[in-house]
Short mmCIF file of C-alpha atoms and ligand atoms in Angstrom, two decimals:
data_model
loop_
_atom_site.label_atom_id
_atom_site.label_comp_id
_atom_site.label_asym_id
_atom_site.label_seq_id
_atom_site.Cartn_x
_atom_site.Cartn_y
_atom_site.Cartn_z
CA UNK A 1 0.00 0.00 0.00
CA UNK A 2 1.65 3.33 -0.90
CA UNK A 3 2.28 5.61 2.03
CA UNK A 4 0.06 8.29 2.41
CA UNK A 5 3.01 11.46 2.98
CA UNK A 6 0.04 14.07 3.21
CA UNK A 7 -0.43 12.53 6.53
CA UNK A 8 3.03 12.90 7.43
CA UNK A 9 3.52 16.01 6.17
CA UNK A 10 0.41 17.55 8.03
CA UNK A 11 1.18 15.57 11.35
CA UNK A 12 5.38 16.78 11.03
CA UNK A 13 3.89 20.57 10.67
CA UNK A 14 1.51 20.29 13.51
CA UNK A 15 4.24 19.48 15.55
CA UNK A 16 6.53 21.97 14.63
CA UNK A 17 4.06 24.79 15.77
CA UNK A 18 3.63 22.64 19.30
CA UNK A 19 7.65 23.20 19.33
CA UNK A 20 7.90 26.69 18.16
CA UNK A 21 4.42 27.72 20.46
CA UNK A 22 7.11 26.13 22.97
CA UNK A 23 4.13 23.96 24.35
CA UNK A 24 4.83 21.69 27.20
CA UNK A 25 1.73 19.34 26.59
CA UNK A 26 0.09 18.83 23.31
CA UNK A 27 -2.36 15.58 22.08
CA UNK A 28 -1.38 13.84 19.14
CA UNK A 29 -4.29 11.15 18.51
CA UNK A 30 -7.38 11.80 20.14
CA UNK A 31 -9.27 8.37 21.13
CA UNK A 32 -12.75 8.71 20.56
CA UNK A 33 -14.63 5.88 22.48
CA UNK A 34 -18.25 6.63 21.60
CA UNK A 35 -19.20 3.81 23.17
CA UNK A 36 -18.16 0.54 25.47
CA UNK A 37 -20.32 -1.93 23.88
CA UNK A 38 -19.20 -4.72 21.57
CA UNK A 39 -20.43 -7.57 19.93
CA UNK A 40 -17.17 -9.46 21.22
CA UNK A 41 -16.08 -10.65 24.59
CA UNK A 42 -12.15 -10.89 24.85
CA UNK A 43 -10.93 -11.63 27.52
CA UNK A 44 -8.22 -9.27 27.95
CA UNK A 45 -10.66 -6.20 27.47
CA UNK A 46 -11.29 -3.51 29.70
CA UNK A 47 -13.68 -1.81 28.24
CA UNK A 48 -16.96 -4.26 28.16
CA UNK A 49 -16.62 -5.35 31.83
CA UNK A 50 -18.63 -2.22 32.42
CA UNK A 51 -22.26 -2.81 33.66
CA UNK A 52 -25.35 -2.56 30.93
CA UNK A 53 -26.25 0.77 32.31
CA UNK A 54 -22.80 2.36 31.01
CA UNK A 55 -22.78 0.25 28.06
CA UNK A 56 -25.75 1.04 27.07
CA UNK A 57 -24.86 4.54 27.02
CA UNK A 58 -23.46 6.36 23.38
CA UNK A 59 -21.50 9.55 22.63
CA UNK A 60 -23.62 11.97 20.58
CA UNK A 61 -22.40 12.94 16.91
CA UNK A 62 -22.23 16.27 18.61
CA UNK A 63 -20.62 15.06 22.09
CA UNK A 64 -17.70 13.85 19.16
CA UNK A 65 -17.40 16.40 17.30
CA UNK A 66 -17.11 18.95 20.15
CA UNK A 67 -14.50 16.63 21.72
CA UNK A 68 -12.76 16.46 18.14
CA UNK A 69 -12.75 20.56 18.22
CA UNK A 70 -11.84 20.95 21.90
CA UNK A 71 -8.72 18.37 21.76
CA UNK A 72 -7.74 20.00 18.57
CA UNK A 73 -5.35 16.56 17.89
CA UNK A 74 -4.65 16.24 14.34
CA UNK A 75 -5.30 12.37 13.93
CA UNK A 76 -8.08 10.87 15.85
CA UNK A 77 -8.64 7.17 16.79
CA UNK A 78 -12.71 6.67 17.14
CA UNK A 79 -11.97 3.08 19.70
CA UNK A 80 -14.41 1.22 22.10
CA UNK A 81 -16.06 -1.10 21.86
CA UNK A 82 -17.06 -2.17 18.46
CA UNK A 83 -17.26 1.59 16.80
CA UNK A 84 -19.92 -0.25 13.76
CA UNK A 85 -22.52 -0.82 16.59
CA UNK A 86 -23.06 3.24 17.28
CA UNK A 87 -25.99 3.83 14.68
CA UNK A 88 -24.56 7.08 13.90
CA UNK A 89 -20.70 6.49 13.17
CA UNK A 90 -20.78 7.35 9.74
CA UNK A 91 -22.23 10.47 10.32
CA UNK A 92 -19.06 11.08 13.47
CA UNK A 93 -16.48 9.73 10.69
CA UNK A 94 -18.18 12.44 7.99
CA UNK A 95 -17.96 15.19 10.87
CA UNK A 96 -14.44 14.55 11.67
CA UNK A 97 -13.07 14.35 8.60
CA UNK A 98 -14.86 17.45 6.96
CA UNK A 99 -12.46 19.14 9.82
CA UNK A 100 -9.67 17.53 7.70
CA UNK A 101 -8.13 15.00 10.54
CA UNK A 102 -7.23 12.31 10.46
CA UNK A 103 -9.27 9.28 10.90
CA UNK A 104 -8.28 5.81 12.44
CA UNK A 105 -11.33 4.03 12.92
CA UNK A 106 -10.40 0.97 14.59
CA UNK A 107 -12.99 -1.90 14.30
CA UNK A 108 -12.85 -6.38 15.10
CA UNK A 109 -14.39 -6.01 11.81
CA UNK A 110 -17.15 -8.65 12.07
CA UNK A 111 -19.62 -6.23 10.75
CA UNK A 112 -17.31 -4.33 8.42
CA UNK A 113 -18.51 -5.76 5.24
CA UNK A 114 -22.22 -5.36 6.11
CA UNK A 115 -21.53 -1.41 7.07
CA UNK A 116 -18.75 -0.72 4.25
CA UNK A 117 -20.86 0.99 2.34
CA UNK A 118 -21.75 3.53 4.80
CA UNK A 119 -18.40 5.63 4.36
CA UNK A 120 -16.02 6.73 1.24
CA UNK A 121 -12.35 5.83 0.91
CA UNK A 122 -10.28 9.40 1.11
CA UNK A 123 -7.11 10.05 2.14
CA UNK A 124 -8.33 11.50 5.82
CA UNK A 125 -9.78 7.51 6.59
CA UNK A 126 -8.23 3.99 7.76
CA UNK A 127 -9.65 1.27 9.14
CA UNK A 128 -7.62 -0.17 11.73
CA UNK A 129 -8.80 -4.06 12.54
CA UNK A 130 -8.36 -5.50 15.00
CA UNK A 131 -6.42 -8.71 14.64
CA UNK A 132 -3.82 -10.55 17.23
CA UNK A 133 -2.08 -12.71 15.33
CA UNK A 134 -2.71 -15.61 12.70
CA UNK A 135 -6.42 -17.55 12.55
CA UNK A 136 -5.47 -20.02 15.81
CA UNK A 137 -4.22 -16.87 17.94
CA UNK A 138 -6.33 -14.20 16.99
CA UNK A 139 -9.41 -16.64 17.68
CA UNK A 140 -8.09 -17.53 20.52
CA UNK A 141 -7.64 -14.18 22.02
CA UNK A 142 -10.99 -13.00 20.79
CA UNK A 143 -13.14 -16.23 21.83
CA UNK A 144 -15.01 -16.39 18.61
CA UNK A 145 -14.13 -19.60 15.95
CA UNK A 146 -13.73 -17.61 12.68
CA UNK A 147 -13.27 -14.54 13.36
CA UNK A 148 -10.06 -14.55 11.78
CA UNK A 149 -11.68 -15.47 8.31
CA UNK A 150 -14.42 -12.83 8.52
CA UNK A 151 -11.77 -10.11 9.64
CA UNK A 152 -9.17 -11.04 6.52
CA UNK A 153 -12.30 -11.25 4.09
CA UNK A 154 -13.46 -7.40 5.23
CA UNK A 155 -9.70 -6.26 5.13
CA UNK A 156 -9.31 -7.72 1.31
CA UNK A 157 -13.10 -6.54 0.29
CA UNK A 158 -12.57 -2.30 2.13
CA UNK A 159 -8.69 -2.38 0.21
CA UNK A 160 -10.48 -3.57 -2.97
CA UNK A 161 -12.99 -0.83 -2.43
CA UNK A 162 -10.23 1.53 -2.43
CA UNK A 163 -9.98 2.30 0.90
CA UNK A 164 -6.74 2.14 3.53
CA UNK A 165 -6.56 -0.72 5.94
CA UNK A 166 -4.22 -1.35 8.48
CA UNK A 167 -4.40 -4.11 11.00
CA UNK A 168 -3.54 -3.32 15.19
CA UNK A 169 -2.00 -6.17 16.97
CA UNK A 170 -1.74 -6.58 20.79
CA UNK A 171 0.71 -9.21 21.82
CA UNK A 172 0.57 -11.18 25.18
CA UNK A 173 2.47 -13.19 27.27
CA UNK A 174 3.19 -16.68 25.51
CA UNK A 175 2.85 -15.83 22.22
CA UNK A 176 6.03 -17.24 20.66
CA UNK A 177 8.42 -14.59 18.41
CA UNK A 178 8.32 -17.13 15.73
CA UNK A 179 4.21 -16.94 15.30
CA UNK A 180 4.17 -13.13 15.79
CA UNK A 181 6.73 -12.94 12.59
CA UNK A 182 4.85 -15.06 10.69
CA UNK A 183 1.74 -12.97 11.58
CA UNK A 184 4.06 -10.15 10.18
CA UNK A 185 4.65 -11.41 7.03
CA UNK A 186 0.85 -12.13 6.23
CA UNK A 187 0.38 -8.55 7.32
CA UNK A 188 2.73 -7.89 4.44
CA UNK A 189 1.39 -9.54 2.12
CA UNK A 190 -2.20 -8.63 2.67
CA UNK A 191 -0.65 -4.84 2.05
CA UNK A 192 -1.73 -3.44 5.21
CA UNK A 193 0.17 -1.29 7.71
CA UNK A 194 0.43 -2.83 10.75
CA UNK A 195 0.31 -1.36 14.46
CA UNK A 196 1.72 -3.21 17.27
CA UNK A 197 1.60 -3.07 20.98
CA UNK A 198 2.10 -5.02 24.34
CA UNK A 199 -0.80 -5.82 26.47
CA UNK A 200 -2.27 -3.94 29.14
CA UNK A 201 -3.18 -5.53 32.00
CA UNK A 202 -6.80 -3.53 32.62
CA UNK A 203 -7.55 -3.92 36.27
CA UNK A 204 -11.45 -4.99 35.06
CA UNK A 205 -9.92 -7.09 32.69
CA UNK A 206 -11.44 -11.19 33.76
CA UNK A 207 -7.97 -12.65 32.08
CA UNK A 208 -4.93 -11.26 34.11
CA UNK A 209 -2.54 -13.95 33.59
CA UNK A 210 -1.70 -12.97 29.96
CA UNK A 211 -0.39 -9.67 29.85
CA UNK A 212 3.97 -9.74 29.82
CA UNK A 213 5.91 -7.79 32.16
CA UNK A 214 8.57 -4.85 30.57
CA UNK A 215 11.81 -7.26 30.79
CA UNK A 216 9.23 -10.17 28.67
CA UNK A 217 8.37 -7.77 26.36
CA UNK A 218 12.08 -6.56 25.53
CA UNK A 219 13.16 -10.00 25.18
CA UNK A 220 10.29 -11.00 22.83
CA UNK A 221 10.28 -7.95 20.64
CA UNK A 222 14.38 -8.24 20.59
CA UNK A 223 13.49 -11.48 19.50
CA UNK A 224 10.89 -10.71 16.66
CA UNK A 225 12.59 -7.80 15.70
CA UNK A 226 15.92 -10.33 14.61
CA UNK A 227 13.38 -12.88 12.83
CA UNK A 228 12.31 -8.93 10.40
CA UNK A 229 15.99 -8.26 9.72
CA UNK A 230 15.84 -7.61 5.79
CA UNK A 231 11.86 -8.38 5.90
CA UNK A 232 10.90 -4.27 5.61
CA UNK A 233 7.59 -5.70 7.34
CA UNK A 234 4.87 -2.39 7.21
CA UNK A 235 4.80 -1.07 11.02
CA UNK A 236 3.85 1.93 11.43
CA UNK A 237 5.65 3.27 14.28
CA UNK A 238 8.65 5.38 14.71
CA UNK A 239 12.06 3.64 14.32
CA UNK A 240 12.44 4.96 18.17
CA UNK A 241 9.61 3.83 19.59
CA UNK A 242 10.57 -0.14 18.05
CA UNK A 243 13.80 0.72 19.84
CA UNK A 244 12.22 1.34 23.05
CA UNK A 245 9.96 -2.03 22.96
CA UNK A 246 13.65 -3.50 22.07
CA UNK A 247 14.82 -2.53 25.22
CA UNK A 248 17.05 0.44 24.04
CA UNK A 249 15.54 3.50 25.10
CA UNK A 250 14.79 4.78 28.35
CA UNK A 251 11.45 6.26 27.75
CA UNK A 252 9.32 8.24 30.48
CA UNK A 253 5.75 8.01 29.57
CA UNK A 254 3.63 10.55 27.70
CA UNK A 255 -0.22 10.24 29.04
CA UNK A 256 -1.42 13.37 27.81
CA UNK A 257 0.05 12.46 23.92
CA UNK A 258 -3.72 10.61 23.01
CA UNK A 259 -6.07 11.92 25.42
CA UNK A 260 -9.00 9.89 25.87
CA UNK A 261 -12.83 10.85 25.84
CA UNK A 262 -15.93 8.69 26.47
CA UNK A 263 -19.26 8.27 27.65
CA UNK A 264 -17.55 9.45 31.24
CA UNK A 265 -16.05 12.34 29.73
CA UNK A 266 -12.10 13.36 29.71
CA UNK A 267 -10.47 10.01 31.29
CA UNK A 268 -7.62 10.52 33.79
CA UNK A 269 -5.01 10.07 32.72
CA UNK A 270 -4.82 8.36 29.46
CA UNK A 271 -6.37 5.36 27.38
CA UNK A 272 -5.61 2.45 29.57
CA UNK A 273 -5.68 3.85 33.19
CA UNK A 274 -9.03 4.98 34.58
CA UNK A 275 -8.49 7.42 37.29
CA UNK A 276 -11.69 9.34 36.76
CA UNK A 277 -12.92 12.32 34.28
CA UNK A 278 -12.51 15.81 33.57
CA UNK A 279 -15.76 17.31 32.16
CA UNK A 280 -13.81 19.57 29.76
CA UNK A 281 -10.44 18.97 27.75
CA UNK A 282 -9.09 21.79 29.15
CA UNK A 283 -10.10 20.64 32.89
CA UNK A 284 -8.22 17.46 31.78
CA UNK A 285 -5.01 18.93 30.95
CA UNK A 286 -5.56 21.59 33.77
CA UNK A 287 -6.27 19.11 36.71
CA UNK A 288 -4.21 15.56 36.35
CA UNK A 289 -1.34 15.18 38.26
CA UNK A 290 0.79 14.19 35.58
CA UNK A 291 3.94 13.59 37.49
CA UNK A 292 2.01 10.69 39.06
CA UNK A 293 1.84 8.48 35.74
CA UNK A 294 4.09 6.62 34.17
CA UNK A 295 6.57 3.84 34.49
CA UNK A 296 8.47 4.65 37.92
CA UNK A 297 5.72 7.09 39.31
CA UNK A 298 2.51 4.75 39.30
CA UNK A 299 2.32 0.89 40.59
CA UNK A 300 -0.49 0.65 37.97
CA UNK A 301 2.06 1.54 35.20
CA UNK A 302 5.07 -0.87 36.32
CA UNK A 303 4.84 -2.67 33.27
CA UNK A 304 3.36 -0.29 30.46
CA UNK A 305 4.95 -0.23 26.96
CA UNK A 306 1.93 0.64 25.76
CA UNK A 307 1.90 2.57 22.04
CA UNK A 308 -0.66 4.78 23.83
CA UNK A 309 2.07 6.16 26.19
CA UNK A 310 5.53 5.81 24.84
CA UNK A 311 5.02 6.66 21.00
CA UNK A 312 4.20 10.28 21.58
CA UNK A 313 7.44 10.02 23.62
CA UNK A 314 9.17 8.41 21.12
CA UNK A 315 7.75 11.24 17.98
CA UNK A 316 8.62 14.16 20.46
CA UNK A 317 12.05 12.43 20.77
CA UNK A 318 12.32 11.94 16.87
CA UNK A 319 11.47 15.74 16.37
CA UNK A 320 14.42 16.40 18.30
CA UNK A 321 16.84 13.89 17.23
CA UNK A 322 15.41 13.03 13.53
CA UNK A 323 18.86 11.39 12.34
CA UNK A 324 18.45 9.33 15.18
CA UNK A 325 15.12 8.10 14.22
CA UNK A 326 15.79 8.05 10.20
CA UNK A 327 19.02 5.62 11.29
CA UNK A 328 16.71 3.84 13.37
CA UNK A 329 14.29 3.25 11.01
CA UNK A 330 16.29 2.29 8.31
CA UNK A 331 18.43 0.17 10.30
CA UNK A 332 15.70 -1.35 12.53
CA UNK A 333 16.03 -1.88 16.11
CA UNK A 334 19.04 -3.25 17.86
CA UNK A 335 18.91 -6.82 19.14
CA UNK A 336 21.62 -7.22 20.69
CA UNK A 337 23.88 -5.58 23.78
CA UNK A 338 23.17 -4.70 26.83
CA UNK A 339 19.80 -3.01 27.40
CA UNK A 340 19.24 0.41 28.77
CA UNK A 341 18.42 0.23 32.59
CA UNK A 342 14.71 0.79 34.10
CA UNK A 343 13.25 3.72 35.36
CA UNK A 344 13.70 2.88 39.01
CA UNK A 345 10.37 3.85 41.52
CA UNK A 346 10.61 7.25 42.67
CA UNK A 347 9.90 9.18 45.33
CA UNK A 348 6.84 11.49 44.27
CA UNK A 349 8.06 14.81 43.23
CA UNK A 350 11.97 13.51 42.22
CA UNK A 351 13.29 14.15 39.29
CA UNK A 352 12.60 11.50 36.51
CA UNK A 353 15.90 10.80 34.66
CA UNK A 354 14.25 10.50 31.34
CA UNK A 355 12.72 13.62 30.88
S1 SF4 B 1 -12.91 -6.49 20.12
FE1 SF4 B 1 -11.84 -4.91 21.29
S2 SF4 B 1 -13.46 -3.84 22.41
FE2 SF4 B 1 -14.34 -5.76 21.66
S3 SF4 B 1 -14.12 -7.17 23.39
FE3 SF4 B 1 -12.35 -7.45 22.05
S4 SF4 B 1 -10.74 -6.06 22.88
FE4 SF4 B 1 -12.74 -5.44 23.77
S1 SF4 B 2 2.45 4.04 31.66
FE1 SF4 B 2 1.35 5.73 30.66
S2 SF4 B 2 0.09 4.76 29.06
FE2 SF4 B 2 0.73 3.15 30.47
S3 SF4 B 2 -0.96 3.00 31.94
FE3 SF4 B 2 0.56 4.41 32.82
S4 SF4 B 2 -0.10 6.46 32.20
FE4 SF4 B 2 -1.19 4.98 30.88
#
């Protein structure tokens, strides 16, 4: 699939005027959660152990689109829950992109072929699907027999249609480098972008034993990044933030990089870790106690390498350095030598070393 550099370019000049505004905080991705509900049960979610009373519960095309205008991001993720279930997403996804940002709809895809026709390809749109690995895994971790085939069939009918796809992965504890590589290279050849990131272990989450701890994730991705040597597999992260989930970056945590909203309102203080709501954007960024969160501040965070923490880290850290990050992209990350020390637990109100 040919990269789409009008994204780039828009998303590289966006973050020049954060730097030259000399801005402290600044979102990249808004995630859009318009609702909790979906028409899967993994068990590794977070989001549908809510009660029916909150999942019953929907974000207004309005309540978006205010959000979208208030955050002021310039790429926004609409999440959940299953995103296809809210009887008014198209008219969100038409809303958000006549504002000319950028649109990651992210979606198991079981009803993606049904609703397909309900939105346009353009160069503002992807659908990201959800799938974690090949057929056995991704069923697996889903709980649904076939939903594997359904998800592959919807990617190959939306590209066909003309429109971007890429595919999110979420790896967990025991899946083996070897199957995650091979997952890599179907990605390839389906011509998808892929997006990859380590479980969280949600507190409401039923399954807790399958999330990997920051020292099993280094290892593994060390591991899977040696099997892609020479295989130019699609991810779509910075060179720097692969490095980091390699093991070769000490990276403090950026919370306030893809603020969250949902039926609660602003969540505290990012996509993973509920810690109550703000009512506005602005009370978001004006009342969290952002020195609390992050690897080293928060027990909740010990083992976060989450892509919803550390890449807007890791793309504030490639405006700075962006040798670094071309090298590391072309290069790929290092596998091998020793690997940078954790952030140790500190006192509240010490200095973090990484920042
Ligand atoms: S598809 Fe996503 S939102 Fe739905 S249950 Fe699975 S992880 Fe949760
Ligand atoms: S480390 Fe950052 S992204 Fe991960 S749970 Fe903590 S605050 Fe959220």
């Amino acid at each position: 699939m040919a990269r789409d550099f009008r994204r780039e370019l828009t998303i590289a000049r966006y973050l020049l005027k954060q730097k030259l505004l000399r801005r402290k905080r600044y979102p990249l991705v808004l995630m859009l959660e318009p609702l909790f509900r979906c028409n899967l049960a993994c068990g590794g979610c977070g989001k549908i152990a809510h009660p029916d009373s909150v999942l019953d519960q929907r974000l207004s095309v309005e309540d978006c689109l205010a959000a979208v205008d208030e955050c002021g991001a310039p790429i926004v993720a609409v999440v959940g829950g299953e995103p296809l279930i809210h009887r008014d997403i198209d008219k969100i996804v038409r809303g958000i992109i006549a504002r000319k940002k950028f649109v990651n709809f992210c979606t198991n895809a079981l009803l993606l072929k049904k609703k397909l026709h309900l939105f346009a390809p353009s160069p503002y749109f992807t659908w990201s699907v959800h799938l974690d690995g090949l057929k056995e895994a991704h069923d697996k971790a889903v709980e649904l027999s076939g939903a594997f085939d359904i998800a592959v069939e919807a990617i190959r009918e939306a590209r066909a249609r003309g429109f971007n796809v890429n595919v999110n992965a979420t790896i967990f504890e025991g899946m083996a480098a070897e199957r995650v590589a091979a997952f890599l290279d179907f990605a390839k050849s389906l011509d998808v972008g892929v997006s990859i990131s380590p479980g969280y272990a949600y507190e409401r989450a039923p399954d807790q034993e399958h999330f990997l701890s920051r020292r099993r994730t280094k290892t593994l991705f060390r591991r899977i990044f040696e099997l892609g040597k020479g295989k130019n597999w699609p991810l779509l992260h910075t060179g720097l933030y692969l490095d980091f989930l390699a093991g070769n970056r000490q990276y403090a945590c950026t919370p306030w990089g893809m603020p969250t909203r949902n039926v609660f309102g602003w969540q505290k203080p990012c996509y993973l870790l509920d810690e109550g709501h703000a009512k506005t954007y602005a009370d978001l960024m004006e009342t969290t106690d952002w020195e609390r969160y992050g690897t080293g501040k928060h027990e909740k965070c010990a083992n976060c390498m989450a892509h919803c923490g550390y890449e807007p880290t890791a793309v504030d850290a490639a405006i700075r350095h962006p040798l670094s990050n071309l090298w590391r992209t072309w290069r790929g990350p290092r596998t091998e030598g020793p690997m940078a020390p954790e952030l140790a637990i500190r006192p509240r109100g010490a200095p973090n070393p990484a920042e």
